[in-house]
Amino acid sequence: MLLVFMFLMAIGIVLIVTEPKSISVRWASATTFCGASGGLSAVIEDDIIPFCEVDSFLYGVAMFGNNLTSFITQYGVPYSFLMFAIVKSFSLTKKNQWAWSVLFFIPIILTFLLNPFYPHFSVPYLAGLVWIGPYVLAASLLLIYSYMKEENPFAKRERFWTNVAYIPTILFVIITNNLIRGLGYENVWRLNMWIVMYAMAVFLYSVFRDGFAGVRLLIQKHQMNQSLKAVHIGTAFLHHSLKNDLGIIKLLGYKVDHMASQSGDKELQTDVKIIIDSYERIQLLLDKIQYQTNERELQLSSNSLTEMVENSLQRLRPLLEKSGITVHRAFPEIESRWMCDQLQIEEAINNILINGIDAMPSGGELFIRIDYTSKQARVVIRDTGIGIPEKHVHRIIEPFFSTKQNLEHNMGLGLTYCYSVLNKHGGSLEFHSQLGEGTTVLMSFPLTKEGSMWNQFASYWSKTIRGGNEDLPNT
């Protein structure tokens, strides 16, 4: 059971370290820590208590630790699991969260008063199911319901893996710890080790893929940031190294062209023109690479997210009309302002819109939605294009990676630039795509109390952004 303790502690630590400010993640990690307490209790009972029997004081300490950890896992798991489900499923104020947490803690207090864990702890397994059972069932149903009602494809995938890991594991543990042990089969709880292994496998798989309990490991972000730094250094060195030589080629090219025009050598003029054109293409390419990889400081100003999206659409209107693409908008009724670098954000939006247009060469539909959660402003852009192969979805923000055929004009830096811009603003960029069905892009921006957007959020929360926009399907 030492492995159970170590695995569950590792999951809990990863969760809380990655997203320490998230209330739902705190409750998720609390659930995991309470489960780990059961593994520690087994270690104390099997390995520590036998060595302490020779000393009455050490034996008393070991028994106290065993009873305490057993009490925590027995009653802490269903309680923290229910609170996790409530916070994960509903947007509650801090006052309401506190009220619910106190209310649902009352059965634990009553259980302790009726059956304290020291000096002797006898677990009323079947009697405890009177409140433990409803807690676990209610939490499971809440998580399933919130998954079914979730419209955002990114959040839906994360909710799916969270449910797959937590619900079977908690139900299995409650059945073995309470129901079966209450029927007299004392050692069946040791099977919990295998369900913990299952939960660990789901956690490791999902946290790298779609997220888990609201968390995605920072290792991917760290790797991407390291790649951006390497690209920035490499392109800066390349631009500096070639700049002087390209200048010499340009100077000599124009000199030879002048001499050829004076001598009337048409063939030489044609050859020199090819050289000059090649120089200009190389210079344009270098300038474009440097622009998209350069570390530019943010020039913050108050802007409207809706206006920035509209500005990008306005610039691309000729291309949209030429491609036969219909745009569907779902924007909030209440206008909000946000401190950001307007030029960089608009360019990032522009890049994503162009990708959507390129994916629909024969026409299609472009759905754009702006909405808010309690912590984020989000722009969701969905096209009905050709889609992206699943094996490429997680690579499309990598520098110089592109699924497009025309690599002369598509260097694979557009989405890298978008990621960099959102990252500097404290936001994130996510993709969901299926071949033949299209691609959905989620741009998320953090809300802060300092911004006026926060002040308007409360009044906005009660409104639906889909009001009067029935042609926009769920994305």
Coordinates of C-alpha atoms in Angstrom, one line a residue:
M1 CA 0.0 0.0 0.0
L2 CA 3.0 2.2 0.1
L3 CA 2.7 2.6 -3.7
V4 CA -0.9 3.7 -3.3
F5 CA 0.1 6.4 -0.8
M6 CA 3.0 7.6 -3.1
F7 CA 0.9 7.6 -6.3
L8 CA -2.0 9.5 -4.7
M9 CA 0.2 12.0 -3.0
A10 CA 2.0 12.6 -6.3
I11 CA -1.3 13.3 -8.1
G12 CA -2.5 15.6 -5.4
I13 CA 0.8 17.5 -5.3
V14 CA 0.8 17.9 -9.1
L15 CA -2.7 19.2 -9.1
I16 CA -2.2 21.8 -6.3
V17 CA 1.2 23.0 -7.6
T18 CA 0.0 23.4 -11.1
E19 CA -3.2 25.4 -10.3
P20 CA -3.0 26.5 -6.7
K21 CA -5.6 29.3 -7.1
S22 CA -8.3 27.1 -8.6
I23 CA -10.9 26.2 -5.9
S24 CA -12.0 23.1 -7.9
V25 CA -8.4 21.9 -8.2
R26 CA -7.9 22.4 -4.4
W27 CA -10.9 20.1 -3.7
A28 CA -9.7 17.6 -6.3
S29 CA -6.3 17.5 -4.6
A30 CA -8.0 17.3 -1.2
T31 CA -9.9 14.2 -2.4
T32 CA -6.7 12.6 -3.6
F33 CA -4.8 13.5 -0.3
C34 CA -7.6 11.9 1.7
G35 CA -7.3 8.8 -0.4
A36 CA -3.6 8.8 0.1
S37 CA -4.3 8.9 3.9
G38 CA -5.8 5.4 3.5
G39 CA -2.6 4.1 2.0
L40 CA -0.6 5.6 4.8
S41 CA -3.0 4.0 7.3
A42 CA -2.3 0.6 5.8
V43 CA 1.5 1.2 5.9
I44 CA 1.3 2.1 9.6
E45 CA -0.9 -0.9 10.4
D46 CA 1.2 -3.4 8.5
D47 CA 4.8 -2.2 8.9
I48 CA 5.1 0.4 11.7
I49 CA 2.8 -0.9 14.5
P50 CA 4.4 -4.3 14.8
F51 CA 7.8 -2.6 15.4
C52 CA 6.4 -0.3 18.1
E53 CA 4.8 -3.0 20.3
V54 CA 7.9 -3.2 22.5
D55 CA 7.4 0.5 23.5
S56 CA 4.1 1.6 24.9
F57 CA 4.6 5.2 24.0
L58 CA 5.6 4.5 20.4
Y59 CA 2.8 2.0 20.2
G60 CA 0.3 4.6 21.3
V61 CA 1.6 7.2 18.8
A62 CA 1.4 4.6 16.0
M63 CA -2.1 3.6 16.9
F64 CA -3.2 7.3 17.0
G65 CA -1.6 7.9 13.6
N66 CA -3.3 4.8 12.2
N67 CA -6.7 5.8 13.6
L68 CA -6.4 9.4 12.4
T69 CA -5.4 8.5 8.9
S70 CA -8.1 5.9 8.7
F71 CA -10.7 8.4 9.9
I72 CA -9.5 11.0 7.3
T73 CA -9.8 8.6 4.4
Q74 CA -13.0 7.0 5.6
Y75 CA -14.9 10.4 5.8
G76 CA -12.7 12.9 4.1
V77 CA -12.9 11.2 0.6
P78 CA -16.7 11.4 0.2
Y79 CA -16.8 14.9 1.7
S80 CA -14.1 16.5 -0.5
F81 CA -15.3 14.5 -3.5
L82 CA -18.8 16.1 -3.1
M83 CA -17.3 19.6 -2.6
F84 CA -15.2 19.1 -5.7
A85 CA -18.2 18.1 -7.8
I86 CA -20.2 21.1 -6.5
V87 CA -17.5 23.6 -7.2
K88 CA -16.7 22.0 -10.5
S89 CA -20.3 22.1 -11.6
F90 CA -21.5 25.5 -10.4
S91 CA -20.1 29.0 -10.2
L92 CA -20.4 29.9 -6.6
T93 CA -19.3 32.9 -4.6
K94 CA -16.8 32.5 -1.8
K95 CA -19.5 33.0 0.7
N96 CA -21.7 30.2 -0.8
Q97 CA -18.7 27.9 -1.1
W98 CA -18.0 28.4 2.6
A99 CA -21.6 27.8 3.5
W100 CA -21.8 24.6 1.5
S101 CA -18.5 23.3 2.9
V102 CA -19.6 23.9 6.5
L103 CA -23.1 22.3 5.9
F104 CA -21.7 19.1 4.4
F105 CA -19.0 18.9 7.1
I106 CA -21.7 18.5 9.8
P107 CA -22.0 14.6 9.3
I108 CA -18.3 14.2 9.9
I109 CA -18.5 16.2 13.1
L110 CA -21.5 14.1 14.3
T111 CA -19.7 10.9 13.3
F112 CA -16.6 12.0 15.3
L113 CA -18.7 12.8 18.4
L114 CA -20.6 9.5 18.3
N115 CA -17.5 7.5 17.4
P116 CA -14.2 9.2 18.1
F117 CA -11.1 7.7 16.5
Y118 CA -9.1 7.7 19.7
P119 CA -8.3 5.7 21.8
H120 CA -10.3 3.0 19.9
F121 CA -11.6 3.5 16.4
S122 CA -14.4 1.2 15.3
V123 CA -15.7 2.1 11.9
P124 CA -19.5 1.8 11.5
Y125 CA -19.2 0.7 7.9
L126 CA -22.9 0.2 7.0
A127 CA -24.2 3.0 9.2
G128 CA -21.8 5.4 7.6
L129 CA -23.3 4.7 4.2
V130 CA -26.4 6.7 5.4
W131 CA -24.6 9.9 4.5
I132 CA -21.5 8.6 2.6
G133 CA -23.6 6.9 0.0
P134 CA -25.7 10.0 -0.9
Y135 CA -22.6 12.2 -0.9
V136 CA -20.8 10.0 -3.5
L137 CA -23.8 9.4 -5.6
A138 CA -24.7 13.1 -5.7
A139 CA -21.2 14.0 -6.6
S140 CA -21.0 11.4 -9.4
L141 CA -24.3 12.5 -10.8
L142 CA -23.3 16.2 -10.7
L143 CA -20.1 15.5 -12.5
I144 CA -21.9 13.5 -15.2
Y145 CA -24.6 16.1 -15.6
S146 CA -22.0 19.0 -15.9
Y147 CA -20.2 16.9 -18.5
M148 CA -23.4 16.4 -20.5
K149 CA -24.3 20.1 -20.3
E150 CA -20.8 21.3 -21.2
E151 CA -20.9 23.0 -24.6
N152 CA -17.2 24.0 -24.9
P153 CA -15.4 21.0 -26.6
F154 CA -12.2 21.7 -24.8
A155 CA -13.8 21.8 -21.3
K156 CA -15.9 18.8 -22.3
R157 CA -12.9 16.6 -23.0
E158 CA -11.3 17.7 -19.7
R159 CA -14.5 16.9 -17.8
F160 CA -14.6 13.5 -19.5
W161 CA -11.2 12.4 -18.3
T162 CA -11.8 13.8 -14.9
N163 CA -15.0 11.7 -14.6
V164 CA -13.4 8.6 -16.0
A165 CA -10.7 8.8 -13.3
Y166 CA -12.6 9.9 -10.3
I167 CA -16.1 8.4 -10.5
P168 CA -15.2 4.7 -10.9
T169 CA -12.3 5.0 -8.4
I170 CA -14.4 6.6 -5.7
L171 CA -17.3 4.3 -6.2
F172 CA -15.0 1.2 -6.0
V173 CA -13.4 2.5 -2.8
I174 CA -16.7 3.2 -1.1
I175 CA -18.0 -0.2 -2.0
T176 CA -14.9 -2.0 -0.8
N177 CA -14.3 0.2 2.3
N178 CA -17.9 0.4 3.5
L179 CA -20.4 -2.0 1.9
I180 CA -18.3 -5.2 1.6
R181 CA -16.4 -4.7 4.8
G182 CA -19.7 -4.0 6.5
L183 CA -20.8 -7.4 5.3
G184 CA -17.9 -9.1 7.1
Y185 CA -15.3 -9.3 4.3
E186 CA -12.5 -7.4 6.1
N187 CA -9.5 -7.6 3.7
V188 CA -11.3 -6.8 0.5
W189 CA -10.2 -3.2 0.8
R190 CA -6.7 -4.2 -0.2
L191 CA -8.1 -4.5 -3.8
N192 CA -8.1 -0.7 -3.8
M193 CA -4.5 -0.8 -4.9
W194 CA -5.6 -1.8 -8.4
I195 CA -8.2 0.9 -8.8
V196 CA -5.6 3.4 -7.7
M197 CA -3.3 2.1 -10.5
Y198 CA -6.2 2.6 -12.9
A199 CA -6.7 6.2 -11.7
M200 CA -3.0 6.9 -12.0
A201 CA -2.9 5.6 -15.6
V202 CA -5.9 7.8 -16.6
F203 CA -4.3 10.8 -14.9
L204 CA -1.0 10.4 -16.7
Y205 CA -2.7 9.9 -20.1
S206 CA -5.2 12.6 -19.8
V207 CA -3.1 15.4 -18.2
F208 CA -0.8 15.4 -21.2
R209 CA -3.7 15.1 -23.7
D210 CA -6.7 17.1 -22.8
G211 CA -6.3 18.1 -19.1
F212 CA -7.4 16.7 -15.8
A213 CA -9.6 18.4 -13.2
G214 CA -8.9 21.7 -14.8
V215 CA -5.2 21.1 -15.0
R216 CA -2.8 20.6 -17.9
L217 CA 0.8 19.9 -17.1
L218 CA 3.1 22.8 -17.4
I219 CA 5.7 20.7 -19.1
Q220 CA 4.2 21.3 -22.6
K221 CA 4.1 25.0 -22.0
H222 CA 7.7 24.9 -20.8
Q223 CA 8.8 23.0 -23.8
M224 CA 7.0 25.4 -26.1
N225 CA 8.6 28.4 -24.4
Q226 CA 12.0 26.9 -24.7
S227 CA 11.4 26.3 -28.4
L228 CA 10.3 29.9 -28.9
K229 CA 13.5 31.1 -27.2
A230 CA 15.6 28.9 -29.4
V231 CA 13.8 30.1 -32.5
H232 CA 14.2 33.7 -31.5
I233 CA 18.0 33.3 -30.9
G234 CA 18.5 31.3 -34.1
T235 CA 16.5 33.7 -36.3
A236 CA 18.2 36.8 -34.8
F237 CA 21.6 35.2 -35.5
L238 CA 20.5 34.2 -39.0
H239 CA 19.2 37.7 -39.8
H240 CA 22.3 39.4 -38.4
S241 CA 24.7 37.0 -40.3
L242 CA 23.0 37.3 -43.7
K243 CA 22.1 41.0 -43.5
N244 CA 25.5 42.2 -44.6
D245 CA 26.0 39.6 -47.3
L246 CA 22.6 40.2 -48.7
G247 CA 23.4 44.0 -48.8
I248 CA 26.5 43.2 -50.9
I249 CA 24.5 41.0 -53.3
K250 CA 21.9 43.8 -53.7
L251 CA 24.5 46.5 -54.3
L252 CA 26.5 44.4 -56.8
G253 CA 23.3 43.3 -58.5
Y254 CA 22.1 46.8 -59.1
K255 CA 25.7 47.7 -60.3
V256 CA 25.8 44.9 -62.8
D257 CA 22.2 45.7 -63.9
H258 CA 23.3 49.3 -64.6
M259 CA 26.4 48.1 -66.6
A260 CA 24.2 45.7 -68.6
S261 CA 21.7 48.4 -69.5
Q262 CA 24.5 50.7 -70.7
S263 CA 26.0 47.9 -72.8
G264 CA 22.7 46.7 -74.1
D265 CA 23.3 43.2 -72.9
K266 CA 19.7 41.9 -72.6
E267 CA 20.6 38.4 -71.5
L268 CA 22.7 39.7 -68.7
Q269 CA 19.9 42.1 -67.6
T270 CA 17.5 39.1 -67.4
D271 CA 20.0 37.1 -65.3
V272 CA 20.6 40.1 -63.0
K273 CA 16.9 40.6 -62.6
I274 CA 16.6 37.0 -61.4
I275 CA 19.3 37.7 -58.8
I276 CA 17.7 40.8 -57.6
D277 CA 14.2 39.1 -57.3
S278 CA 15.8 36.3 -55.4
Y279 CA 17.4 38.8 -53.0
E280 CA 14.1 40.5 -52.4
R281 CA 12.3 37.2 -51.7
I282 CA 15.1 36.1 -49.2
Q283 CA 15.0 39.5 -47.5
L284 CA 11.2 39.4 -47.3
L285 CA 11.3 35.9 -45.9
L286 CA 13.9 36.9 -43.3
D287 CA 11.9 40.0 -42.3
K288 CA 8.8 37.9 -41.9
I289 CA 10.5 35.3 -39.8
Q290 CA 12.1 38.0 -37.6
Y291 CA 8.8 39.8 -37.1
Q292 CA 6.9 36.7 -36.1
T293 CA 9.6 35.4 -33.7
N294 CA 10.9 38.7 -32.3
E295 CA 10.2 39.3 -28.6
R296 CA 8.2 42.5 -28.7
E297 CA 7.1 44.3 -25.6
L298 CA 3.4 44.6 -25.0
Q299 CA 2.0 48.1 -25.6
L300 CA -1.1 47.9 -23.3
S301 CA -4.2 50.0 -23.9
S302 CA -7.9 49.7 -23.2
N303 CA -9.6 47.7 -25.9
S304 CA -12.8 45.8 -26.7
L305 CA -12.5 42.1 -27.6
T306 CA -15.5 42.4 -29.8
E307 CA -14.1 45.4 -31.7
M308 CA -10.8 43.7 -32.2
V309 CA -12.5 40.6 -33.7
E310 CA -14.7 42.9 -35.9
N311 CA -11.6 44.8 -37.1
S312 CA -10.0 41.5 -38.2
L313 CA -13.2 40.5 -40.0
Q314 CA -13.4 43.8 -41.7
R315 CA -9.8 43.5 -43.0
L316 CA -10.5 40.0 -44.3
R317 CA -14.0 40.8 -45.8
P318 CA -12.8 40.7 -49.4
L319 CA -11.1 37.3 -48.8
L320 CA -14.2 36.0 -47.1
E321 CA -16.5 37.1 -49.9
K322 CA -14.2 35.7 -52.5
S323 CA -14.0 32.4 -50.8
G324 CA -17.8 32.2 -50.3
I325 CA -17.6 32.0 -46.5
T326 CA -20.5 32.9 -44.3
V327 CA -19.7 34.4 -40.9
H328 CA -21.9 33.7 -37.8
R329 CA -21.3 36.0 -34.8
A330 CA -22.3 35.5 -31.2
F331 CA -21.0 38.4 -29.2
P332 CA -22.0 39.6 -25.7
E333 CA -24.7 42.2 -25.3
I334 CA -22.6 44.2 -22.8
E335 CA -19.5 45.8 -24.2
S336 CA -16.4 45.4 -22.1
R337 CA -12.9 46.9 -22.2
W338 CA -9.7 44.9 -21.7
M339 CA -6.1 46.0 -21.2
C340 CA -4.0 44.4 -24.0
D341 CA -1.7 45.0 -26.9
Q342 CA -4.3 45.7 -29.6
L343 CA -1.9 45.3 -32.6
Q344 CA -0.6 41.9 -31.5
I345 CA -4.0 40.5 -30.4
E346 CA -5.6 41.6 -33.6
E347 CA -2.8 40.0 -35.6
A348 CA -3.2 36.8 -33.6
I349 CA -7.0 36.7 -34.3
N350 CA -6.2 37.6 -37.9
N351 CA -3.8 34.6 -38.3
I352 CA -6.4 32.2 -36.9
L353 CA -9.2 33.5 -39.1
I354 CA -6.9 33.2 -42.2
N355 CA -6.2 29.6 -41.2
G356 CA -9.9 29.0 -41.1
I357 CA -10.4 30.6 -44.5
D358 CA -7.6 28.5 -46.0
A359 CA -9.3 25.4 -44.7
M360 CA -12.4 26.2 -46.7
P361 CA -11.3 26.8 -50.3
S362 CA -14.7 25.9 -51.7
G363 CA -16.6 28.0 -49.2
G364 CA -18.2 27.2 -45.8
E365 CA -19.2 28.7 -42.5
L366 CA -17.2 30.5 -39.9
F367 CA -18.6 30.6 -36.3
I368 CA -17.2 33.2 -33.9
R369 CA -18.3 33.4 -30.3
I370 CA -17.1 35.6 -27.5
D371 CA -18.1 34.7 -23.9
Y372 CA -17.0 34.9 -20.4
T373 CA -16.5 32.5 -17.5
S374 CA -15.8 33.6 -13.9
K375 CA -12.1 33.9 -14.7
Q376 CA -11.7 34.2 -18.4
A377 CA -12.8 36.0 -21.6
R378 CA -12.9 33.5 -24.5
V379 CA -13.0 33.8 -28.3
V380 CA -14.1 30.5 -29.9
I381 CA -13.6 30.3 -33.7
R382 CA -14.9 27.3 -35.6
D383 CA -14.7 26.6 -39.3
T384 CA -16.4 23.9 -41.4
G385 CA -13.2 23.1 -43.3
I386 CA -11.2 20.0 -44.0
G387 CA -9.9 19.6 -40.4
I388 CA -6.5 18.6 -39.1
P389 CA -5.3 15.0 -38.6
E390 CA -5.3 14.0 -34.9
K391 CA -1.6 13.3 -34.9
H392 CA -0.9 16.9 -36.0
V393 CA -3.3 18.8 -33.7
H394 CA -0.8 18.9 -30.8
R395 CA 2.0 20.0 -33.1
I396 CA 0.5 22.9 -35.0
I397 CA 1.8 25.6 -32.7
E398 CA 5.4 24.2 -33.0
P399 CA 7.8 26.6 -34.9
F400 CA 8.0 25.8 -38.6
F401 CA 5.4 23.1 -38.5
S402 CA 2.7 23.4 -41.1
T403 CA 0.0 21.2 -42.6
K404 CA -0.3 23.5 -45.6
Q405 CA 1.1 22.6 -49.0
N406 CA 2.4 26.0 -50.0
L407 CA 5.4 26.3 -47.7
E408 CA 6.9 29.2 -49.5
H409 CA 4.2 31.5 -48.1
N410 CA 3.3 29.3 -45.0
M411 CA 6.4 28.9 -42.9
G412 CA 4.6 27.4 -39.9
L413 CA 5.1 30.4 -37.7
G414 CA 1.6 32.0 -37.7
L415 CA 0.2 29.8 -34.9
T416 CA 3.5 29.9 -33.1
Y417 CA 3.2 33.7 -33.1
C418 CA -0.5 33.4 -31.8
Y419 CA 0.6 31.2 -29.0
S420 CA 3.4 33.6 -28.0
V421 CA 1.1 36.6 -28.0
L422 CA -1.5 34.9 -25.8
N423 CA 1.1 33.5 -23.5
K424 CA 2.5 37.0 -23.0
H425 CA -1.0 38.2 -22.1
G426 CA -1.4 35.3 -19.6
G427 CA -3.8 33.5 -21.9
S428 CA -3.9 30.2 -23.7
L429 CA -4.5 28.7 -27.2
E430 CA -6.3 25.4 -27.7
F431 CA -7.4 23.4 -30.7
H432 CA -10.0 20.7 -31.4
S433 CA -10.2 19.3 -34.9
Q434 CA -11.7 16.4 -36.8
L435 CA -11.0 15.5 -40.4
G436 CA -13.9 16.4 -42.7
E437 CA -15.7 18.3 -39.9
G438 CA -13.6 21.4 -39.3
T439 CA -11.5 22.9 -36.5
T440 CA -12.4 24.8 -33.4
V441 CA -9.9 27.3 -31.8
L442 CA -10.2 28.6 -28.3
M443 CA -8.4 31.8 -27.3
S444 CA -8.6 32.4 -23.6
F445 CA -7.7 35.6 -21.8
P446 CA -7.6 36.0 -18.0
L447 CA -9.9 38.4 -16.3
T448 CA -8.5 40.6 -13.5
K449 CA -10.1 42.6 -10.8
E450 CA -8.2 45.7 -12.0
G451 CA -9.9 45.6 -15.4
S452 CA -13.3 47.2 -15.9
M453 CA -14.3 43.9 -17.6
W454 CA -14.4 42.4 -14.1
N455 CA -16.8 45.0 -12.9
Q456 CA -19.3 44.3 -15.7
F457 CA -19.0 40.5 -15.4
A458 CA -21.6 40.2 -12.6
S459 CA -24.3 41.9 -14.6
Y460 CA -23.4 39.9 -17.7
W461 CA -23.4 36.5 -16.0
S462 CA -27.2 36.3 -16.1
K463 CA -27.4 36.9 -19.8
T464 CA -27.0 34.4 -22.5
I465 CA -24.7 35.3 -25.4
R466 CA -26.9 33.3 -27.8
G467 CA -29.8 35.6 -27.4
G468 CA -31.1 36.4 -30.9
N469 CA -28.6 34.3 -32.7
E470 CA -30.3 31.0 -33.4
D471 CA -28.1 30.1 -36.3
L472 CA -25.1 29.4 -34.1
P473 CA -24.8 25.8 -33.2
N474 CA -22.9 24.4 -30.1
T475 CA -19.2 24.3 -30.6

